[in-house]
PDB file of C-alpha atoms in Angstrom:
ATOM      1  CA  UNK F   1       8.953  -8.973  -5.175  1.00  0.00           C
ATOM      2  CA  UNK F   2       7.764 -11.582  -2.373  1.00  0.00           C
ATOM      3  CA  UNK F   3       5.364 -12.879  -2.348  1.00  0.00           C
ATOM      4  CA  UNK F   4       2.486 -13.884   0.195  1.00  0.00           C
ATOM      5  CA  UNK F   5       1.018 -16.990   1.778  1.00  0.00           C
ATOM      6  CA  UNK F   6      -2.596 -17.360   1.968  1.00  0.00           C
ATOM      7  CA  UNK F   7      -4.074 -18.458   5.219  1.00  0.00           C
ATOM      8  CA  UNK F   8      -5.988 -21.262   4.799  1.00  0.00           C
ATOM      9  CA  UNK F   9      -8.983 -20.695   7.039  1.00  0.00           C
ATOM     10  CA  UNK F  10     -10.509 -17.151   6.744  1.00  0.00           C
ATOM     11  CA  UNK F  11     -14.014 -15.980   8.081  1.00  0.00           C
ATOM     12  CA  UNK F  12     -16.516 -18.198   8.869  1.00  0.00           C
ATOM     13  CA  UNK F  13     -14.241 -21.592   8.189  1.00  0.00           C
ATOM     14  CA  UNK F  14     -11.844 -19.855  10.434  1.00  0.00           C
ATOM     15  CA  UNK F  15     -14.763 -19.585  14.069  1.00  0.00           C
ATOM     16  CA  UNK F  16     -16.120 -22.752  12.437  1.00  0.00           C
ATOM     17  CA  UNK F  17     -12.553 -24.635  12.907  1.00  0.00           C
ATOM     18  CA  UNK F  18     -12.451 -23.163  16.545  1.00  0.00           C
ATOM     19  CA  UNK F  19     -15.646 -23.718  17.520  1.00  0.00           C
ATOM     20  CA  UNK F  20     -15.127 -27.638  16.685  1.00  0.00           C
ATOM     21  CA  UNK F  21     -11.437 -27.769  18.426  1.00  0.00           C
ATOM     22  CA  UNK F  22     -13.019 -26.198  21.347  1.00  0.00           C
ATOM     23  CA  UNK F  23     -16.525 -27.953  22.020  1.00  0.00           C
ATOM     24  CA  UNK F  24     -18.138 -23.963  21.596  1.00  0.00           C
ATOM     25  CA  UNK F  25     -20.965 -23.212  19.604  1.00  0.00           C
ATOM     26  CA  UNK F  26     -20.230 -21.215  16.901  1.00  0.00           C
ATOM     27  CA  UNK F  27     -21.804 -17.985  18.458  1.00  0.00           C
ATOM     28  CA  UNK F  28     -20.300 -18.215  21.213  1.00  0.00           C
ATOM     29  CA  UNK F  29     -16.723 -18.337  19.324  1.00  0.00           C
ATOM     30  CA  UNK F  30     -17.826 -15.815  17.856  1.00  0.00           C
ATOM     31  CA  UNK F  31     -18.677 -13.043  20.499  1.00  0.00           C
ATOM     32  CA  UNK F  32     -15.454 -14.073  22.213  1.00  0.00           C
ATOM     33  CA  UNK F  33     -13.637 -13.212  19.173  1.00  0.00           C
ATOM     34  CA  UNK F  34     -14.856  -9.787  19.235  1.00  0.00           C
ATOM     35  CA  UNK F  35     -14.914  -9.152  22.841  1.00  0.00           C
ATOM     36  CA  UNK F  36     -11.229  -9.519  22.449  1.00  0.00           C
ATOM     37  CA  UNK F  37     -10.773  -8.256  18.887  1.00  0.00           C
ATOM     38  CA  UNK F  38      -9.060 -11.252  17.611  1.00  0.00           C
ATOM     39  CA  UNK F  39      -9.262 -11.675  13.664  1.00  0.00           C
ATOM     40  CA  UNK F  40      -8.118 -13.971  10.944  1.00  0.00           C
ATOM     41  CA  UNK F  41      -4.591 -12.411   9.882  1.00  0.00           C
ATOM     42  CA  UNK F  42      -5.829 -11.523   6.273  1.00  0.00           C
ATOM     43  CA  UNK F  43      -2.057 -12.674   5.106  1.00  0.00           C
ATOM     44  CA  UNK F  44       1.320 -13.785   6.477  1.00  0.00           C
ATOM     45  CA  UNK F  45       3.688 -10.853   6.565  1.00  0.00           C
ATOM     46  CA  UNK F  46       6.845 -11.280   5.087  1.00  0.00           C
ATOM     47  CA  UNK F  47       9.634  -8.863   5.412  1.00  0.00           C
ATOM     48  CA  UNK F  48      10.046  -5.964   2.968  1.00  0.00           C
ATOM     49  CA  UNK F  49      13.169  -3.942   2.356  1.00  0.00           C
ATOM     50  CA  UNK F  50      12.317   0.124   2.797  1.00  0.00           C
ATOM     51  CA  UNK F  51      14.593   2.452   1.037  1.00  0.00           C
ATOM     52  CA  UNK F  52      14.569   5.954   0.709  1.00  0.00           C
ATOM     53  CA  UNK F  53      15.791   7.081  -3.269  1.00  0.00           C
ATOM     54  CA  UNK F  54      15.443  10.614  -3.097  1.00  0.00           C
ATOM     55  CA  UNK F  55      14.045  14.272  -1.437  1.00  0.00           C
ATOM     56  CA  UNK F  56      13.251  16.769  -3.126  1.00  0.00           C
ATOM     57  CA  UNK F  57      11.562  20.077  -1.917  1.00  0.00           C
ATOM     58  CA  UNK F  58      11.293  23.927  -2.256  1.00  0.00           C
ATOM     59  CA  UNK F  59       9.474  27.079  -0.890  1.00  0.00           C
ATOM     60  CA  UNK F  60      10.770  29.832   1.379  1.00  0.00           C
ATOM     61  CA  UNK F  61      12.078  30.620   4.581  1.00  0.00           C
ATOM     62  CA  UNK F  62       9.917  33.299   6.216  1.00  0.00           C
ATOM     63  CA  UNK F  63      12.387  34.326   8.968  1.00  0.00           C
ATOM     64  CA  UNK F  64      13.828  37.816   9.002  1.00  0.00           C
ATOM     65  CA  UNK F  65      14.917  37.846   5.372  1.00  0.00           C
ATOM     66  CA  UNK F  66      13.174  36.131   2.769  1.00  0.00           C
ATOM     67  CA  UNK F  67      15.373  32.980   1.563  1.00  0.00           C
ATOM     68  CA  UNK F  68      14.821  30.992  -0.886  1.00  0.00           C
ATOM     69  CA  UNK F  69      14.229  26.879  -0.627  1.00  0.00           C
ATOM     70  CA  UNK F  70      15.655  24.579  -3.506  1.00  0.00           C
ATOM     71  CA  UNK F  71      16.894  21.127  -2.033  1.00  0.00           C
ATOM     72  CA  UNK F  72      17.697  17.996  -3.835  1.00  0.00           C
ATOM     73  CA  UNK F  73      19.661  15.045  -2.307  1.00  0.00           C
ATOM     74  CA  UNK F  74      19.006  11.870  -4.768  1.00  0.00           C
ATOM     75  CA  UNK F  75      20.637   8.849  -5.374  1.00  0.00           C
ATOM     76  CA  UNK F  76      20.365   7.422  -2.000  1.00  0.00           C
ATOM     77  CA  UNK F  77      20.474   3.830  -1.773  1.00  0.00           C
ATOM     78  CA  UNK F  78      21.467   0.934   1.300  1.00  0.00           C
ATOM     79  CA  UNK F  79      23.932   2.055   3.451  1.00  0.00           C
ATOM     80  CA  UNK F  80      25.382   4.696   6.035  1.00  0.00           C
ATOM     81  CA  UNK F  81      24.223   8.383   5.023  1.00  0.00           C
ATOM     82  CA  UNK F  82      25.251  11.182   7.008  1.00  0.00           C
ATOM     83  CA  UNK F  83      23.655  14.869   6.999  1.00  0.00           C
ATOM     84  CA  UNK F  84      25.981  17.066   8.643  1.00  0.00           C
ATOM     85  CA  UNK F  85      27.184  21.430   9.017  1.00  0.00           C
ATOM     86  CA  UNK F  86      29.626  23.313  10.725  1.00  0.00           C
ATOM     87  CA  UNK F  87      26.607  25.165  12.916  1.00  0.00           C
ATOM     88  CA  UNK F  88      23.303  24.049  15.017  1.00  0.00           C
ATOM     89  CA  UNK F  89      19.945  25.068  12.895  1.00  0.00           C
ATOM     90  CA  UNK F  90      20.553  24.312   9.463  1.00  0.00           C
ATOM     91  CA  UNK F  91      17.831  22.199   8.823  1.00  0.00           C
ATOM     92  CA  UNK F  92      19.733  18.506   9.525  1.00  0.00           C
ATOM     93  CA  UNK F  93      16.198  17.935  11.854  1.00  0.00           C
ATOM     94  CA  UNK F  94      14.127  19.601   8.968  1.00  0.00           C
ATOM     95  CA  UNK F  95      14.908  17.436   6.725  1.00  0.00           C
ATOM     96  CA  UNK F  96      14.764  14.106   8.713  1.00  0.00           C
ATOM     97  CA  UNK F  97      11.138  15.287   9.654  1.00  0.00           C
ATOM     98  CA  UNK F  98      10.079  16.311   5.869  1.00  0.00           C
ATOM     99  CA  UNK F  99      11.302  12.173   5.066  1.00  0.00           C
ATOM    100  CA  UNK F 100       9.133  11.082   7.756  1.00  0.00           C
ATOM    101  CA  UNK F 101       6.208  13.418   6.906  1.00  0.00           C
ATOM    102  CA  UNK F 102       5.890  12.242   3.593  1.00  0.00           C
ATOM    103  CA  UNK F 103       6.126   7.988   5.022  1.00  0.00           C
ATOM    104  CA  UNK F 104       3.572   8.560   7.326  1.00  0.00           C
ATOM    105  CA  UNK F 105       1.341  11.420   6.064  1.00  0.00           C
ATOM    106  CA  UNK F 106       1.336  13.297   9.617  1.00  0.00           C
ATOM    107  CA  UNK F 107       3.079  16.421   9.679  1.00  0.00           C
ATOM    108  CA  UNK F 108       6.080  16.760  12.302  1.00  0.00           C
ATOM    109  CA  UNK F 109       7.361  20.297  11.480  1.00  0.00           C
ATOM    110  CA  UNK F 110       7.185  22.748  13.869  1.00  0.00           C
ATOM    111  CA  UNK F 111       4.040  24.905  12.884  1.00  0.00           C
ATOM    112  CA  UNK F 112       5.859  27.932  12.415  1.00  0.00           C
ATOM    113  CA  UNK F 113       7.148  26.489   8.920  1.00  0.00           C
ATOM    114  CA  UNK F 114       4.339  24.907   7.433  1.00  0.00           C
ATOM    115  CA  UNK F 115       4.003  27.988   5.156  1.00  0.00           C
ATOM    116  CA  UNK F 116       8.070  27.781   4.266  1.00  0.00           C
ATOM    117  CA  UNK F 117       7.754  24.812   1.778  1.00  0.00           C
ATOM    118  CA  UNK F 118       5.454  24.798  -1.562  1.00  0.00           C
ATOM    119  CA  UNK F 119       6.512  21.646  -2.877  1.00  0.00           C
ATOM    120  CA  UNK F 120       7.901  18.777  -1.674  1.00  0.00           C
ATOM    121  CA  UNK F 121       8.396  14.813  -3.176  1.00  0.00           C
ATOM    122  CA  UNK F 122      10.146  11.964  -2.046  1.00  0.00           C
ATOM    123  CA  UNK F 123      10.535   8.687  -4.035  1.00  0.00           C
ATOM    124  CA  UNK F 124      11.357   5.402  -2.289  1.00  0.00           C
ATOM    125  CA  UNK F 125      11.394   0.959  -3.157  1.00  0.00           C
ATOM    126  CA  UNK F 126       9.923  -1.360  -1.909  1.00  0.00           C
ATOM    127  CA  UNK F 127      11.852  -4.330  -2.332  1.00  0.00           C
ATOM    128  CA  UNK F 128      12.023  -3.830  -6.205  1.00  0.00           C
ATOM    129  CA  UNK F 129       9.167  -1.657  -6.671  1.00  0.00           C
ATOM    130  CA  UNK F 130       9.293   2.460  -7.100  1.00  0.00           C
ATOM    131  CA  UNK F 131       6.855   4.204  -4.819  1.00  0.00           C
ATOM    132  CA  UNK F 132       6.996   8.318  -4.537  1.00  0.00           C
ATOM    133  CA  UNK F 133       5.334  10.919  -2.923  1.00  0.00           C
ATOM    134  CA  UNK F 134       4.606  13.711  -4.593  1.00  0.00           C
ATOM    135  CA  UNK F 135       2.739  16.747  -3.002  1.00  0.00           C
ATOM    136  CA  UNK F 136       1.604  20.147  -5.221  1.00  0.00           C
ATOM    137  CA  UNK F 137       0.745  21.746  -2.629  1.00  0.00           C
ATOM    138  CA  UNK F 138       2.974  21.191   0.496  1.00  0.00           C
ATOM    139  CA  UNK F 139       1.189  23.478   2.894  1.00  0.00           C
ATOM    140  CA  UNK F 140      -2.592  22.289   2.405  1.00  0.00           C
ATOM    141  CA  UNK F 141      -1.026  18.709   2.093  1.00  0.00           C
ATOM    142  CA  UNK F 142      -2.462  18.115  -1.528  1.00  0.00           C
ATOM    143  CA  UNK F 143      -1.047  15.837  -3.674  1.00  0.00           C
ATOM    144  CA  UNK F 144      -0.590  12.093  -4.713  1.00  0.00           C
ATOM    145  CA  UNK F 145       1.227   8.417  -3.943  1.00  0.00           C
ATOM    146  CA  UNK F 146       2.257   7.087  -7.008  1.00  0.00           C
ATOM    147  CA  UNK F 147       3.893   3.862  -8.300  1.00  0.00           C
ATOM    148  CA  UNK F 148       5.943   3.434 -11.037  1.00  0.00           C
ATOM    149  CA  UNK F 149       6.080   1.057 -13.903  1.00  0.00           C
ATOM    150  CA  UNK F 150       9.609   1.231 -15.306  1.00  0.00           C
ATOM    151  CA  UNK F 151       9.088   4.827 -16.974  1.00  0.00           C
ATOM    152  CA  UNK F 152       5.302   5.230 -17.157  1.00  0.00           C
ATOM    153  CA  UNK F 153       3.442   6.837 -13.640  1.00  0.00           C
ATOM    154  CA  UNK F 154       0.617   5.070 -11.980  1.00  0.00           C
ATOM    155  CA  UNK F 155      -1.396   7.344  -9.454  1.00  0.00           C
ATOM    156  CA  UNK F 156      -2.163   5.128  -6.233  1.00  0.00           C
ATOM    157  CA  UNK F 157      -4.343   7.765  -4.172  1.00  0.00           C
ATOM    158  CA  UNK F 158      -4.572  11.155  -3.868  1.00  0.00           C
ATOM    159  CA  UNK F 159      -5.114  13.179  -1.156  1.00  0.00           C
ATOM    160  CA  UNK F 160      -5.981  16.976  -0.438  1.00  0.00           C
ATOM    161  CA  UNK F 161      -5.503  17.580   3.234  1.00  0.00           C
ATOM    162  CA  UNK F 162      -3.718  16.360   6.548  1.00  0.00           C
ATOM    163  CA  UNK F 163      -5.993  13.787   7.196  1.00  0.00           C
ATOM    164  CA  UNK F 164      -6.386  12.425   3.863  1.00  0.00           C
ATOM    165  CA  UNK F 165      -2.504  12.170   3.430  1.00  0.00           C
ATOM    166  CA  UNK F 166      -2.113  10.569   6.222  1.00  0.00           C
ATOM    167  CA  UNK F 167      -5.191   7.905   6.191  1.00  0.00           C
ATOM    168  CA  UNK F 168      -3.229   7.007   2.271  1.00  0.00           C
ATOM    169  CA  UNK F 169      -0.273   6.735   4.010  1.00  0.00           C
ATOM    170  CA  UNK F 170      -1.624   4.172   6.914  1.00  0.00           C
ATOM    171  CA  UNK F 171      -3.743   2.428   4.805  1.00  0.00           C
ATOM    172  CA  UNK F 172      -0.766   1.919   2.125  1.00  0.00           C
ATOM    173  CA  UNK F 173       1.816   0.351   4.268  1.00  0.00           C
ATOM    174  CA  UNK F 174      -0.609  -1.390   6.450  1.00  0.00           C
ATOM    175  CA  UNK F 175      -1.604  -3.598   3.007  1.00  0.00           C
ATOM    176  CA  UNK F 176       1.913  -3.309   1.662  1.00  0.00           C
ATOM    177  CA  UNK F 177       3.968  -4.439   4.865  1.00  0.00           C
ATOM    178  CA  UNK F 178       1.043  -7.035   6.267  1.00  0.00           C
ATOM    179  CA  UNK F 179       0.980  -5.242   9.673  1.00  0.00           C
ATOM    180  CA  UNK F 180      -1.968  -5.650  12.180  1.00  0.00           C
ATOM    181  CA  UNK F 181      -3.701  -2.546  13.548  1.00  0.00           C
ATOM    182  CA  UNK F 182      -3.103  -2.688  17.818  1.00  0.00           C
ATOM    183  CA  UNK F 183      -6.011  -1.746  20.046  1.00  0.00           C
ATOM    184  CA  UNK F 184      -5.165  -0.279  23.009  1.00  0.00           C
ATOM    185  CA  UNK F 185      -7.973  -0.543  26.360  1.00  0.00           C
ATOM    186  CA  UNK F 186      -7.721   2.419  28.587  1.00  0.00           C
ATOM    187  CA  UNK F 187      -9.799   3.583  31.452  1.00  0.00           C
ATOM    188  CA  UNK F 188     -10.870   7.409  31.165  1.00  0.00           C
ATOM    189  CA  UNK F 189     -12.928   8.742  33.825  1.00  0.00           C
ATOM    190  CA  UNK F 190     -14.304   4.976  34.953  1.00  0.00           C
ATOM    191  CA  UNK F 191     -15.074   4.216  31.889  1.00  0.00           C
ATOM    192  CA  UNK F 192     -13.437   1.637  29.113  1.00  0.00           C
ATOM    193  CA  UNK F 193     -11.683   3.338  26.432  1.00  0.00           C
ATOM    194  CA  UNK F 194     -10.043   1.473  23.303  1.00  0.00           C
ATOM    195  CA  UNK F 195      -7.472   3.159  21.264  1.00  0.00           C
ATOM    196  CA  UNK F 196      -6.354   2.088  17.794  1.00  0.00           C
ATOM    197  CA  UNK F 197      -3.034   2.578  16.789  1.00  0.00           C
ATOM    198  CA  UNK F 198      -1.378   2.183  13.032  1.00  0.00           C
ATOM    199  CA  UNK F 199       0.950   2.572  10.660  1.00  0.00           C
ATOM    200  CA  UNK F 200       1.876   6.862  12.075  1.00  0.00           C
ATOM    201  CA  UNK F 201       2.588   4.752  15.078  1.00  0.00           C
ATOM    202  CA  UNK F 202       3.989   1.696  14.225  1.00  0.00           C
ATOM    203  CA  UNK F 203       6.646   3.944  11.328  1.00  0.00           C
ATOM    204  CA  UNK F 204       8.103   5.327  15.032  1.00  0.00           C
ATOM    205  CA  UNK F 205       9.986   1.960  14.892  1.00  0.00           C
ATOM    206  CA  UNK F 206      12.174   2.949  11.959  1.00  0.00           C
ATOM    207  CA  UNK F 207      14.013   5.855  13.777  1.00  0.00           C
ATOM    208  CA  UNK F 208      15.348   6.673  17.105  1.00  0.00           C
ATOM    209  CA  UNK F 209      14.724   9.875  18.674  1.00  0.00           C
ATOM    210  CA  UNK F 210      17.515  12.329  20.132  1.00  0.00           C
ATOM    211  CA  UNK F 211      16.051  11.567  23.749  1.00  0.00           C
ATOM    212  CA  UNK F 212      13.948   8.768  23.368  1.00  0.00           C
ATOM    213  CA  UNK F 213      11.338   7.564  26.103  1.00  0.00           C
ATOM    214  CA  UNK F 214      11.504   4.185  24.963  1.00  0.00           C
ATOM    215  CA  UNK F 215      13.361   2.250  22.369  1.00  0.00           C
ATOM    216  CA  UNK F 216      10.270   0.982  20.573  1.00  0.00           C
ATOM    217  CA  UNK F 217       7.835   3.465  19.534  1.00  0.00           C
ATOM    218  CA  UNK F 218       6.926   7.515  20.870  1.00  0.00           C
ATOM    219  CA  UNK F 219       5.097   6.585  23.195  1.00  0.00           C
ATOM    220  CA  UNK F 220       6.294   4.577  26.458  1.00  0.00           C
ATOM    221  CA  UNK F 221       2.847   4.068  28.229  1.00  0.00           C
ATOM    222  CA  UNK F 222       0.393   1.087  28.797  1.00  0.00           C
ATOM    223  CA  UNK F 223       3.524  -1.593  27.869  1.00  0.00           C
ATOM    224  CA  UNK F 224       2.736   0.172  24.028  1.00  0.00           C
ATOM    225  CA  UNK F 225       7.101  -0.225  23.282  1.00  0.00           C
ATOM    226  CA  UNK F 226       6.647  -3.756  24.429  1.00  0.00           C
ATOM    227  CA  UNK F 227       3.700  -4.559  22.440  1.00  0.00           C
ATOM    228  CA  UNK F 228       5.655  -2.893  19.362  1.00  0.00           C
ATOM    229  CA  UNK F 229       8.909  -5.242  19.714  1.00  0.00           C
ATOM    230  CA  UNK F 230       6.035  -8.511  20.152  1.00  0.00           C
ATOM    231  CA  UNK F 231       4.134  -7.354  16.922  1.00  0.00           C
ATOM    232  CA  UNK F 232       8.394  -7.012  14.943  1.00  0.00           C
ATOM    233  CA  UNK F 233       9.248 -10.093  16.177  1.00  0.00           C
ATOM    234  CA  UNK F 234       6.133 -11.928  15.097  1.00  0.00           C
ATOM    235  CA  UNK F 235       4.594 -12.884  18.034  1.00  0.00           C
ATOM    236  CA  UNK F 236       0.841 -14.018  17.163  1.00  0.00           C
ATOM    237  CA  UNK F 237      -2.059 -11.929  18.637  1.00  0.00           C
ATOM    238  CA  UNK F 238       0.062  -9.102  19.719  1.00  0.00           C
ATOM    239  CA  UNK F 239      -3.419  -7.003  18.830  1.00  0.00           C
ATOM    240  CA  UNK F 240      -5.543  -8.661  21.483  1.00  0.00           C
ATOM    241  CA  UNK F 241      -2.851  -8.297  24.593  1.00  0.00           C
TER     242      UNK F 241
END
């Protein structure tokens, strides 16, 4: 697995070091700083290789008759995968969704099926490392990250709701993939507004949508695609633009 560069000025070294290069007092260095949320970068990022191994998930479909729900499609791996049928509404959008449901921890189905699946797990690397998700309880989003160790199971977190999935989720591949949270200022009503944005956001960068608004991330407002290809292409301080 890669490993990581430490910075080599963190915290207070790190506003002491500016404050000398620039003639500032400390203090003042410092309420600059946060006026414009700048911090240390707690690590250098270096690329990571995400792979998808496996989806696995069951329940029932609810409309008109009842019909059963048993799909497994393992043994994926790098490369060109194609999910295709003769006929529209088959579940090739389903199951695209359910993969990026359980990478992000925010639920993307259309509400109508949130009762249709009872369990639901998806395993996925890492570079070399074996990472799966694995929830109980698919429709009160209970359930747990795990990490494997060869053959032997290592819980990570678990979660029992919609909000605690998907705050294990961000907080997971934040650490894991080095990324920097983005701030976004917006005026509502007169008044200053700032708007975080992480990893539910940022994971919008790994697909492409059927009509997309902008090639970078869902949402193409306040230059947030732009500021999504900066922060990929490691421009420094994309957070505080």
């Amino acid at each position: 697995m890669a490993e990581r560069r430490k910075p080599k000025e963190t915290g207070a070294d790190w506003v002491e070091s500016i404050a000398s290069k620039s003639k500032r007092s400390a203090d003042e260095v410092r309420r600059i700083l946060e006026r414009y949320n700048i911090k240390p970068r707690a690590e250098i990022a270096i690329p990571r290789r995400l792979t998808i191994r496996s989806v696995i998930f069951n329940g029932q479909k609810s409309v008109g008759a009842q019909t059963p729900i048993d799909f497994e499609w393992t043994d994926l791996g790098p490369g060109v995968h194609a999910i295709l049928s003769g006929r529209n509404l088959r579940g090739k959008t389903t199951l695209l969704s359910i993969m990026r449901w359980c990478l992000t921890g925010r639920r993307s189905l259309p509400s109508e099926m949130k009762e249709w699946f009872a369990t639901v797990s998806l395993r996925f690397t890492l570079d070399d490392r074996t990472h799966e998700v694995r929830l109980s309880d698919a429709m009160k989003s209970e359930g747990k990250l795990i990490r494997f160790d060869e053959e032997r199971e290592i819980p990570v977190r678990v979660f029992a709701s919609d909000n605690e999935f998907e705050e294990v989720m961000s907080a997971f591949f934040m650490s894991e993939l080095g990324l920097e949270r983005l701030t976004n200022h917006t005026v509502r009503d007169g008044k200053s507004v700032d708007q975080d944005h992480d990893w539910p956001w940022l994971s919008t960068a790994m697909t492409i949508e059927p009509d997309p608004g902008a090639l970078f991330g869902s949402t193409p407002l306040a230059a947030m695609p732009l500021r999504m290809m900066q922060m990929f292409v490691g421009m420094p301080l994309v957070g505080t633009r």
